[in-house]
Amino acid sequence: MKFFVDTANLDQIAEAQDLGILDGVTTNPSLMAKEGISGEANVINHYKAICKLVDGDVSAEVISTDFEGMIREGEALAQLDDKIVVKVPMIKDGVKAIRYFTDNSIKTNCTLVFSAGQAILAAKAGATYLSPFIGRVDDISWDGMELIEQISNIYALQGFSTEILAASIRNPLHIVKAAEAGADVCTCPLSSILGLLNHPLTDIGLAKFLADHQKSSN
Ligand code: E4P
């Protein structure tokens, strides 16, 4: 399973890259706004800065919701760097845009996916990645992980090559469960990735090893 970090924060992206486990980055308009990035030129420069930091795919989301607008924005984004993946919402014009980008060798990430039916449409349009939002499904008391499992079964059965990118990850257990459910990629906040490190027995064991080493060195 690939690891993407789900942020537009350059320090966090650099820290994740430095760990040696990073395969890419996802952003969205809310994450860009959280970093105070606004205005076309600043947004473009920020994507360029992210691409410089990372070895892997960088999802950049279109703002337009009509076909022509998405194509215009997506083509401009794709020209910034080979790493750019154009992130397109799961709406009717979005499906058409994904088909267009696929036919023109531009990688896509179909976002705001909440059902298996939407997952089938995105795969039929040739999306590179599909982003089902686990946390937001859980937020309304449905089962986000069940959705990943269902899509994973359908894609395997039907031979779709679109990669399942588990998104809206809220904690380390989501990452483990998404891996079990068949996600190809997990995009996570850095805190959830670092949370995977934690186990009290590791801390206790290390403290004991170091104490014993200290005793035997005296
Ligand atoms: C990533 O591609 C998504 O935009 C993101 O994971 C959404 O996460 P959220 O539901 O925590 O906002």
Coordinates of N, CA and C and ligand atoms in Angstrom, one line a residue:
M1 N 0.8 -1.2 0.0 CA 0.0 0.0 0.0 C 0.9 1.3 0.0
K2 N 0.5 2.2 -0.9 CA 1.2 3.5 -0.9 C 0.7 4.4 0.2
F3 N 1.6 5.3 0.6 CA 1.3 6.3 1.6 C 1.4 7.7 1.0
F4 N 0.3 8.4 1.0 CA 0.3 9.8 0.7 C 0.1 10.6 1.9
V5 N 0.6 11.9 2.0 CA 0.3 12.7 3.1 C -0.8 13.7 2.7
D6 N -1.8 13.9 3.5 CA -3.0 14.7 3.1 C -2.9 16.1 3.8
T7 N -2.1 17.0 3.1 CA -1.9 18.3 3.7 C -1.2 19.2 2.6
A8 N -1.4 20.5 2.8 CA -0.7 21.5 2.0 C 0.4 22.2 2.8
N9 N 0.7 21.6 4.0 CA 1.7 22.2 4.8 C 3.1 21.7 4.4
L10 N 4.0 22.7 4.0 CA 5.3 22.3 3.4 C 6.2 21.6 4.5
D11 N 6.1 22.1 5.7 CA 7.0 21.4 6.8 C 6.5 20.0 7.0
Q12 N 5.2 19.8 7.1 CA 4.7 18.4 7.3 C 5.1 17.5 6.1
I13 N 5.0 18.1 4.9 CA 5.3 17.3 3.7 C 6.8 16.9 3.7
A14 N 7.6 17.9 4.1 CA 9.1 17.6 4.2 C 9.4 16.6 5.2
E15 N 8.7 16.7 6.4 CA 8.9 15.7 7.5 C 8.5 14.3 7.0
A16 N 7.4 14.2 6.3 CA 6.9 12.8 5.8 C 7.9 12.3 4.8
Q17 N 8.4 13.2 3.9 CA 9.3 12.7 2.9 C 10.6 12.3 3.5
D18 N 11.0 13.0 4.6 CA 12.3 12.6 5.3 C 12.2 11.3 6.0
L19 N 11.0 10.9 6.3 CA 10.8 9.5 7.0 C 11.1 8.4 6.0
G20 N 11.1 8.7 4.7 CA 11.4 7.6 3.7 C 10.3 6.7 3.4
I21 N 9.1 7.1 3.8 CA 7.9 6.2 3.5 C 6.9 6.8 2.6
L22 N 7.2 8.0 2.1 CA 6.2 8.8 1.4 C 6.1 8.5 -0.1
D23 N 4.9 8.3 -0.6 CA 4.7 8.0 -2.1 C 4.0 9.2 -2.8
G24 N 3.5 10.2 -2.0 CA 2.8 11.3 -2.7 C 2.1 12.2 -1.7
V25 N 1.4 13.1 -2.3 CA 0.7 14.2 -1.5 C -0.7 14.4 -2.1
T26 N -1.7 14.6 -1.2 CA -3.0 15.0 -1.7 C -3.3 16.4 -1.0
T27 N -3.9 17.3 -1.8 CA -4.4 18.5 -1.2 C -5.8 18.7 -1.6
N28 N -6.5 19.7 -1.0 CA -7.8 20.1 -1.5 C -8.0 21.5 -1.2
P29 N -9.0 22.2 -1.7 CA -9.1 23.6 -1.5 C -9.2 24.0 0.0
S30 N -9.7 23.2 0.8 CA -9.8 23.5 2.3 C -8.4 23.4 2.9
L31 N -7.6 22.4 2.5 CA -6.2 22.3 3.0 C -5.4 23.5 2.5
M32 N -5.6 23.9 1.3 CA -4.8 25.1 0.8 C -5.2 26.3 1.6
A33 N -6.5 26.5 1.8 CA -7.0 27.7 2.6 C -6.4 27.7 4.0
K34 N -6.3 26.5 4.6 CA -5.8 26.3 6.0 C -4.4 26.9 6.1
E35 N -3.6 26.7 4.9 CA -2.2 27.3 4.9 C -2.2 28.7 4.5
G36 N -3.4 29.3 4.3 CA -3.4 30.7 3.9 C -3.0 31.0 2.4
I37 N -3.1 29.9 1.6 CA -2.7 30.1 0.2 C -3.9 30.5 -0.6
S38 N -3.9 31.7 -1.2 CA -5.0 32.1 -2.1 C -4.5 32.9 -3.2
G39 N -5.3 33.0 -4.3 CA -4.9 33.7 -5.5 C -4.2 32.8 -6.4
E40 N -4.5 32.8 -7.7 CA -4.0 31.8 -8.7 C -2.5 31.7 -8.6
A41 N -1.8 32.8 -8.6 CA -0.3 32.7 -8.7 C 0.2 32.0 -7.5
N42 N -0.3 32.4 -6.3 CA 0.2 31.7 -5.0 C -0.1 30.2 -5.0
V43 N -1.3 29.9 -5.5 CA -1.7 28.5 -5.5 C -0.7 27.7 -6.4
I44 N -0.5 28.3 -7.6 CA 0.4 27.6 -8.6 C 1.8 27.5 -8.0
N45 N 2.3 28.5 -7.3 CA 3.7 28.5 -6.7 C 3.7 27.4 -5.6
H46 N 2.6 27.3 -4.9 CA 2.6 26.3 -3.8 C 2.6 24.9 -4.3
Y47 N 1.9 24.7 -5.4 CA 2.0 23.3 -6.0 C 3.4 23.0 -6.5
K48 N 4.0 24.0 -7.1 CA 5.4 23.8 -7.5 C 6.3 23.5 -6.4
A49 N 6.1 24.2 -5.3 CA 7.0 24.0 -4.1 C 6.7 22.6 -3.5
I50 N 5.5 22.1 -3.5 CA 5.2 20.7 -3.1 C 5.9 19.7 -4.0
C51 N 5.8 19.9 -5.3 CA 6.4 19.0 -6.2 C 7.9 18.9 -6.0
K52 N 8.5 20.0 -5.6 CA 10.0 20.0 -5.4 C 10.3 19.1 -4.2
L53 N 9.4 19.1 -3.2 CA 9.7 18.4 -2.0 C 9.6 16.9 -2.0
V54 N 8.7 16.4 -3.0 CA 8.2 15.0 -3.0 C 8.6 14.2 -4.2
D55 N 8.9 12.9 -3.9 CA 9.1 11.9 -5.0 C 7.8 11.2 -5.1
G56 N 6.9 11.6 -6.0 CA 5.6 10.9 -6.1 C 4.5 11.8 -6.6
D57 N 3.3 11.3 -6.7 CA 2.2 12.0 -7.2 C 1.7 13.1 -6.3
V58 N 1.3 14.2 -6.8 CA 0.8 15.3 -6.1 C -0.6 15.7 -6.6
S59 N -1.6 15.5 -5.8 CA -3.0 15.8 -6.3 C -3.3 17.3 -6.1
A60 N -3.7 17.9 -7.2 CA -4.1 19.3 -7.2 C -5.5 19.4 -7.7
E61 N -6.4 20.0 -6.9 CA -7.9 20.0 -7.2 C -8.3 21.1 -8.1
V62 N -9.2 20.8 -9.0 CA -9.8 21.9 -9.8 C -10.9 22.5 -9.0
I63 N -11.2 23.8 -9.3 CA -12.2 24.5 -8.6 C -13.5 24.6 -9.5
S64 N -13.3 24.6 -10.8 CA -14.5 24.7 -11.7 C -15.4 23.5 -11.5
T65 N -16.6 23.6 -11.8 CA -17.6 22.5 -11.7 C -18.2 22.2 -13.1
D66 N -17.8 23.0 -14.1 CA -18.3 22.7 -15.5 C -17.1 22.1 -16.3
F67 N -17.5 21.3 -17.3 CA -16.5 20.5 -18.1 C -15.4 21.4 -18.7
E68 N -15.7 22.5 -19.4 CA -14.7 23.3 -20.0 C -13.8 23.9 -18.9
G69 N -14.3 24.4 -17.8 CA -13.5 25.0 -16.8 C -12.6 24.0 -16.2
M70 N -13.1 22.7 -16.0 CA -12.2 21.7 -15.4 C -11.1 21.4 -16.3
I71 N -11.4 21.3 -17.6 CA -10.3 21.0 -18.6 C -9.3 22.1 -18.6
R72 N -9.7 23.3 -18.7 CA -8.8 24.5 -18.7 C -7.9 24.4 -17.5
E73 N -8.5 24.3 -16.3 CA -7.7 24.3 -15.1 C -6.8 23.1 -15.0
G74 N -7.4 21.9 -15.3 CA -6.6 20.6 -15.2 C -5.4 20.6 -16.1
E75 N -5.6 21.1 -17.4 CA -4.4 21.1 -18.3 C -3.3 22.0 -17.8
A76 N -3.7 23.2 -17.2 CA -2.7 24.1 -16.7 C -2.0 23.5 -15.5
L77 N -2.7 22.8 -14.7 CA -2.1 22.2 -13.5 C -1.1 21.1 -13.9
A78 N -1.6 20.3 -14.9 CA -0.8 19.2 -15.3 C 0.5 19.6 -16.0
Q79 N 0.5 20.9 -16.5 CA 1.7 21.4 -17.2 C 2.8 21.8 -16.1
L80 N 2.4 22.0 -14.9 CA 3.3 22.5 -13.9 C 4.4 21.5 -13.6
D81 N 4.1 20.2 -13.6 CA 5.0 19.1 -13.2 C 4.5 17.8 -13.6
D82 N 5.3 16.9 -13.9 CA 4.9 15.5 -14.2 C 4.2 14.8 -13.1
K83 N 4.5 15.3 -11.8 CA 4.0 14.7 -10.6 C 2.5 15.0 -10.4
I84 N 2.0 16.1 -11.1 CA 0.7 16.5 -10.8 C -0.4 15.5 -11.3
V85 N -1.3 15.3 -10.3 CA -2.5 14.4 -10.6 C -3.7 15.4 -10.5
V86 N -4.5 15.5 -11.5 CA -5.6 16.5 -11.4 C -6.8 15.8 -10.7
K87 N -7.2 16.6 -9.6 CA -8.2 16.0 -8.7 C -9.6 16.6 -9.1
V88 N -10.5 15.7 -9.4 CA -11.8 16.1 -10.1 C -12.9 15.6 -9.2
P89 N -13.9 16.4 -8.9 CA -15.1 16.0 -8.1 C -16.0 15.0 -8.8
M90 N -16.6 14.1 -8.1 CA -17.5 13.1 -8.6 C -18.8 13.7 -8.9
I91 N -18.9 14.4 -10.0 CA -20.1 15.0 -10.6 C -20.1 14.7 -12.1
K92 N -21.3 14.9 -12.7 CA -21.4 14.5 -14.1 C -20.3 15.1 -15.0
D93 N -20.1 16.4 -14.9 CA -19.1 17.0 -15.7 C -17.7 16.5 -15.3
G94 N -17.6 16.1 -14.0 CA -16.3 15.6 -13.6 C -16.0 14.3 -14.2
V95 N -17.0 13.4 -14.4 CA -16.8 12.1 -15.0 C -16.3 12.3 -16.5
K96 N -17.0 13.3 -17.2 CA -16.6 13.6 -18.5 C -15.2 14.1 -18.6
A97 N -14.8 14.9 -17.6 CA -13.5 15.5 -17.6 C -12.4 14.4 -17.3
I98 N -12.8 13.5 -16.4 CA -11.8 12.4 -16.2 C -11.6 11.6 -17.5
R99 N -12.6 11.3 -18.2 CA -12.5 10.6 -19.5 C -11.6 11.4 -20.4
Y100 N -11.8 12.7 -20.5 CA -10.9 13.6 -21.4 C -9.5 13.5 -20.9
F101 N -9.2 13.7 -19.6 CA -7.9 13.7 -19.1 C -7.2 12.3 -19.4
T102 N -8.0 11.2 -19.1 CA -7.4 9.9 -19.3 C -7.0 9.7 -20.8
D103 N -7.9 10.2 -21.7 CA -7.6 10.1 -23.1 C -6.4 10.9 -23.5
N104 N -6.1 11.9 -22.7 CA -4.9 12.8 -23.0 C -3.7 12.6 -22.1
S105 N -3.7 11.4 -21.5 CA -2.6 10.9 -20.7 C -2.3 11.9 -19.5
I106 N -3.4 12.4 -18.9 CA -3.2 13.2 -17.7 C -3.8 12.4 -16.5
K107 N -3.0 12.3 -15.5 CA -3.4 11.4 -14.3 C -4.5 12.2 -13.6
T108 N -5.5 11.4 -13.0 CA -6.6 12.0 -12.3 C -6.8 11.3 -11.0
N109 N -7.4 12.1 -10.0 CA -7.9 11.5 -8.8 C -9.4 12.0 -8.6
C110 N -10.3 11.0 -8.7 CA -11.7 11.3 -8.5 C -12.0 11.5 -7.1
T111 N -12.5 12.6 -6.7 CA -12.6 12.9 -5.2 C -14.1 13.1 -4.9
L112 N -14.4 13.1 -3.5 CA -15.7 13.2 -3.0 C -16.6 12.0 -3.4
V113 N -16.0 10.8 -3.2 CA -16.6 9.5 -3.5 C -17.2 8.9 -2.2
F114 N -18.5 8.5 -2.3 CA -19.1 8.0 -1.1 C -20.0 6.8 -1.4
S115 N -19.9 6.2 -2.6 CA -20.7 5.0 -2.9 C -20.0 4.1 -3.9
A116 N -20.4 2.9 -3.9 CA -19.8 1.9 -4.9 C -20.2 2.3 -6.3
G117 N -21.4 2.8 -6.5 CA -21.9 3.2 -7.8 C -21.0 4.3 -8.4
Q118 N -20.6 5.3 -7.5 CA -19.7 6.4 -8.0 C -18.3 5.8 -8.3
A119 N -17.9 4.8 -7.6 CA -16.6 4.2 -7.8 C -16.6 3.5 -9.2
I120 N -17.7 2.9 -9.6 CA -17.8 2.2 -10.9 C -17.7 3.2 -12.0
L121 N -18.4 4.3 -11.8 CA -18.4 5.4 -12.9 C -17.0 5.9 -13.1
A122 N -16.3 6.2 -12.0 CA -15.0 6.8 -12.0 C -14.0 5.8 -12.7
A123 N -14.1 4.5 -12.4 CA -13.3 3.5 -13.0 C -13.5 3.4 -14.5
K124 N -14.8 3.4 -14.9 CA -15.2 3.4 -16.3 C -14.6 4.5 -17.1
A125 N -14.5 5.7 -16.4 CA -14.0 6.9 -17.0 C -12.5 6.9 -17.1
G126 N -11.9 5.9 -16.4 CA -10.4 5.7 -16.5 C -9.6 6.4 -15.4
A127 N -10.3 6.8 -14.3 CA -9.6 7.6 -13.2 C -8.3 6.8 -12.8
T128 N -7.2 7.5 -12.6 CA -6.0 6.9 -12.0 C -6.2 6.5 -10.6
Y129 N -6.8 7.4 -9.8 CA -7.1 7.2 -8.4 C -8.6 7.5 -8.1
L130 N -9.1 6.8 -7.1 CA -10.5 7.0 -6.6 C -10.4 7.3 -5.1
S131 N -11.0 8.4 -4.7 CA -10.9 8.8 -3.3 C -12.2 8.6 -2.5
P132 N -12.4 7.5 -1.9 CA -13.6 7.3 -1.0 C -13.2 8.0 0.3
F133 N -14.1 8.8 0.9 CA -13.8 9.5 2.1 C -14.3 8.7 3.3
I134 N -13.4 7.9 3.9 CA -13.8 7.1 5.0 C -14.4 7.9 6.2
G135 N -13.6 8.8 6.7 CA -14.0 9.6 7.9 C -15.4 10.2 7.8
R136 N -15.6 10.8 6.6 CA -16.9 11.5 6.4 C -18.1 10.6 6.3
V137 N -17.8 9.3 5.9 CA -18.9 8.3 5.9 C -19.1 7.9 7.3
D138 N -18.0 7.7 8.1 CA -18.2 7.3 9.5 C -18.9 8.4 10.3
D139 N -18.7 9.7 9.9 CA -19.3 10.8 10.6 C -20.8 10.8 10.5
I140 N -21.4 10.2 9.5 CA -22.8 10.1 9.4 C -23.3 8.7 9.8
S141 N -22.5 8.0 10.6 CA -22.8 6.7 11.2 C -23.0 5.6 10.1
W142 N -22.4 5.7 8.9 CA -22.3 4.6 8.0 C -20.9 4.0 8.2
D143 N -20.5 3.0 7.4 CA -19.3 2.4 7.6 C -18.3 2.6 6.5
G144 N -17.4 3.5 6.7 CA -16.4 3.9 5.6 C -15.6 2.8 5.2
M145 N -15.2 1.9 6.1 CA -14.3 0.8 5.8 C -15.0 -0.3 5.0
E146 N -16.3 -0.4 5.3 CA -17.1 -1.4 4.5 C -17.1 -0.9 3.0
L147 N -17.2 0.4 2.8 CA -17.2 1.0 1.4 C -15.9 0.6 0.7
I148 N -14.8 0.8 1.4 CA -13.5 0.4 0.8 C -13.4 -1.0 0.4
E149 N -13.9 -1.9 1.3 CA -14.0 -3.3 1.0 C -14.8 -3.7 -0.2
Q150 N -16.0 -3.0 -0.2 CA -17.0 -3.2 -1.3 C -16.3 -2.8 -2.7
I151 N -15.7 -1.6 -2.7 CA -15.1 -1.1 -3.9 C -13.9 -2.0 -4.3
S152 N -13.2 -2.5 -3.4 CA -12.0 -3.3 -3.6 C -12.5 -4.6 -4.3
N153 N -13.6 -5.2 -3.7 CA -14.1 -6.5 -4.3 C -14.6 -6.2 -5.7
I154 N -15.3 -5.2 -6.0 CA -15.8 -4.9 -7.3 C -14.7 -4.7 -8.3
Y155 N -13.7 -3.9 -7.9 CA -12.6 -3.6 -8.8 C -11.8 -4.9 -9.2
A156 N -11.6 -5.8 -8.2 CA -10.9 -7.0 -8.4 C -11.7 -7.9 -9.4
L157 N -13.0 -8.0 -9.1 CA -13.9 -8.9 -9.8 C -14.0 -8.4 -11.3
Q158 N -14.1 -7.1 -11.5 CA -14.3 -6.5 -12.8 C -13.0 -6.2 -13.5
G159 N -11.9 -6.3 -12.8 CA -10.6 -6.0 -13.5 C -10.3 -4.5 -13.7
F160 N -10.9 -3.7 -12.9 CA -10.7 -2.2 -13.1 C -9.3 -1.9 -12.6
S161 N -8.6 -1.0 -13.3 CA -7.2 -0.7 -12.8 C -7.1 0.6 -12.0
T162 N -8.2 1.3 -11.8 CA -8.2 2.5 -10.9 C -7.7 2.1 -9.5
E163 N -6.8 2.9 -9.0 CA -6.3 2.6 -7.6 C -7.2 3.2 -6.5
I164 N -7.5 2.4 -5.5 CA -8.4 2.9 -4.4 C -7.5 3.7 -3.4
L165 N -7.8 5.0 -3.3 CA -7.0 5.9 -2.5 C -7.9 6.2 -1.2
A166 N -7.7 5.5 -0.2 CA -8.6 5.8 1.0 C -8.2 7.2 1.6
A167 N -9.3 8.0 1.6 CA -9.1 9.4 2.0 C -10.0 9.7 3.3
S168 N -9.8 10.9 3.8 CA -10.5 11.3 5.0 C -10.2 10.4 6.1
I169 N -8.9 10.1 6.2 CA -8.4 9.2 7.3 C -8.3 10.1 8.6
R170 N -8.7 9.6 9.7 CA -8.7 10.4 10.9 C -7.8 9.9 12.0
N171 N -7.4 8.6 11.9 CA -6.5 8.1 13.0 C -5.7 6.9 12.4
P172 N -4.7 6.4 13.2 CA -3.8 5.3 12.7 C -4.6 4.0 12.5
L173 N -5.6 3.8 13.2 CA -6.4 2.5 13.0 C -7.1 2.5 11.7
H174 N -7.5 3.7 11.2 CA -8.1 3.8 9.9 C -7.1 3.3 8.8
I175 N -5.8 3.6 9.0 CA -4.8 3.2 8.0 C -4.7 1.7 8.0
V176 N -4.6 1.1 9.2 CA -4.5 -0.4 9.3 C -5.7 -1.0 8.7
K177 N -6.9 -0.5 9.0 CA -8.2 -1.1 8.5 C -8.3 -0.9 7.0
A178 N -7.8 0.2 6.5 CA -7.9 0.4 5.0 C -7.0 -0.5 4.3
A179 N -5.8 -0.8 4.9 CA -4.9 -1.8 4.3 C -5.5 -3.1 4.3
E180 N -6.2 -3.5 5.3 CA -6.9 -4.8 5.4 C -8.0 -4.9 4.4
A181 N -8.7 -3.7 4.2 CA -9.9 -3.7 3.3 C -9.5 -3.7 1.8
G182 N -8.2 -3.5 1.5 CA -7.8 -3.6 0.1 C -7.4 -2.3 -0.5
A183 N -7.3 -1.2 0.3 CA -6.9 0.1 -0.3 C -5.5 0.0 -1.0
D184 N -5.4 0.6 -2.1 CA -4.0 0.6 -2.8 C -3.2 1.8 -2.2
V185 N -3.8 2.8 -1.7 CA -3.2 4.0 -1.2 C -4.0 4.5 0.0
C186 N -3.2 5.1 1.0 CA -3.9 5.8 2.1 C -3.4 7.2 2.1
T187 N -4.3 8.2 2.1 CA -3.8 9.5 2.2 C -4.1 10.0 3.6
C188 N -3.1 10.4 4.4 CA -3.3 10.6 5.8 C -2.7 11.9 6.3
P189 N -3.3 12.4 7.4 CA -2.6 13.5 8.1 C -1.3 12.9 8.6
L190 N -0.2 13.8 8.7 CA 1.0 13.3 9.3 C 0.9 12.7 10.6
S191 N 0.0 13.3 11.5 CA -0.2 12.8 12.8 C -0.7 11.3 12.8
S192 N -1.5 10.9 11.8 CA -2.0 9.5 11.8 C -0.8 8.6 11.4
I193 N 0.0 9.1 10.4 CA 1.2 8.3 10.0 C 2.1 8.1 11.2
L194 N 2.4 9.2 11.9 CA 3.3 9.1 13.1 C 2.7 8.2 14.2
G195 N 1.4 8.3 14.3 CA 0.6 7.5 15.3 C 0.9 6.0 15.1
L196 N 1.2 5.5 13.9 CA 1.5 4.1 13.7 C 2.7 3.6 14.5
L197 N 3.6 4.6 14.8 CA 4.8 4.2 15.6 C 4.5 3.7 17.0
N198 N 3.4 4.2 17.6 CA 3.2 4.1 19.0 C 2.8 2.7 19.5
H199 N 3.5 2.2 20.4 CA 3.1 1.0 21.2 C 3.8 1.1 22.5
P200 N 3.0 0.9 23.6 CA 3.7 1.0 25.0 C 4.7 0.0 25.2
L201 N 4.6 -1.2 24.6 CA 5.6 -2.3 24.8 C 6.9 -2.0 24.2
T202 N 6.8 -1.2 23.0 CA 8.0 -0.7 22.4 C 8.8 0.2 23.3
D203 N 8.0 1.2 23.9 CA 8.7 2.1 24.9 C 9.3 1.4 26.1
I204 N 8.5 0.5 26.7 CA 8.9 -0.2 27.9 C 10.1 -1.1 27.5
G205 N 10.1 -1.8 26.4 CA 11.2 -2.6 26.0 C 12.4 -1.9 25.7
L206 N 12.3 -0.7 25.0 CA 13.5 0.1 24.7 C 14.1 0.6 26.0
A207 N 13.3 1.1 26.9 CA 13.8 1.6 28.2 C 14.6 0.6 28.9
K208 N 14.1 -0.7 28.9 CA 14.7 -1.8 29.6 C 16.1 -2.1 28.9
F209 N 16.0 -2.2 27.6 CA 17.3 -2.5 26.9 C 18.4 -1.4 27.2
L210 N 17.9 -0.2 27.2 CA 18.9 0.9 27.4 C 19.4 0.9 28.9
A211 N 18.5 0.6 29.8 CA 18.9 0.5 31.2 C 19.9 -0.7 31.5
D212 N 19.6 -1.8 30.9 CA 20.5 -3.0 31.0 C 21.8 -2.7 30.4
H213 N 21.8 -2.0 29.2 CA 23.1 -1.7 28.6 C 23.9 -0.8 29.5
Q214 N 23.2 0.2 30.1 CA 23.9 1.1 31.0 C 24.5 0.4 32.2
K215 N 23.7 -0.6 32.8 CA 24.2 -1.4 33.9 C 25.4 -2.1 33.6
S216 N 25.4 -2.8 32.4 CA 26.5 -3.7 32.0 C 27.7 -2.9 31.6
S217 N 27.5 -1.6 31.3 CA 28.7 -0.8 30.9 C 29.4 -0.1 32.1
N218 N 28.7 -0.2 33.3 CA 29.3 0.4 34.5 C 30.3 -0.5 35.1
Ligands
E4P1 C1 -8.1 14.0 0.4 O1 -7.9 13.7 -0.8 C2 -9.4 14.5 0.9 O2 -9.7 15.7 0.3 C3 -9.3 14.5 2.4 O3 -8.7 13.3 2.9 C4 -10.6 14.9 3.1 O4 -10.4 14.7 4.5 P1 -11.4 15.3 5.6 O5 -12.7 14.6 5.5 O6 -10.7 15.0 6.9 O7 -11.6 16.8 5.2

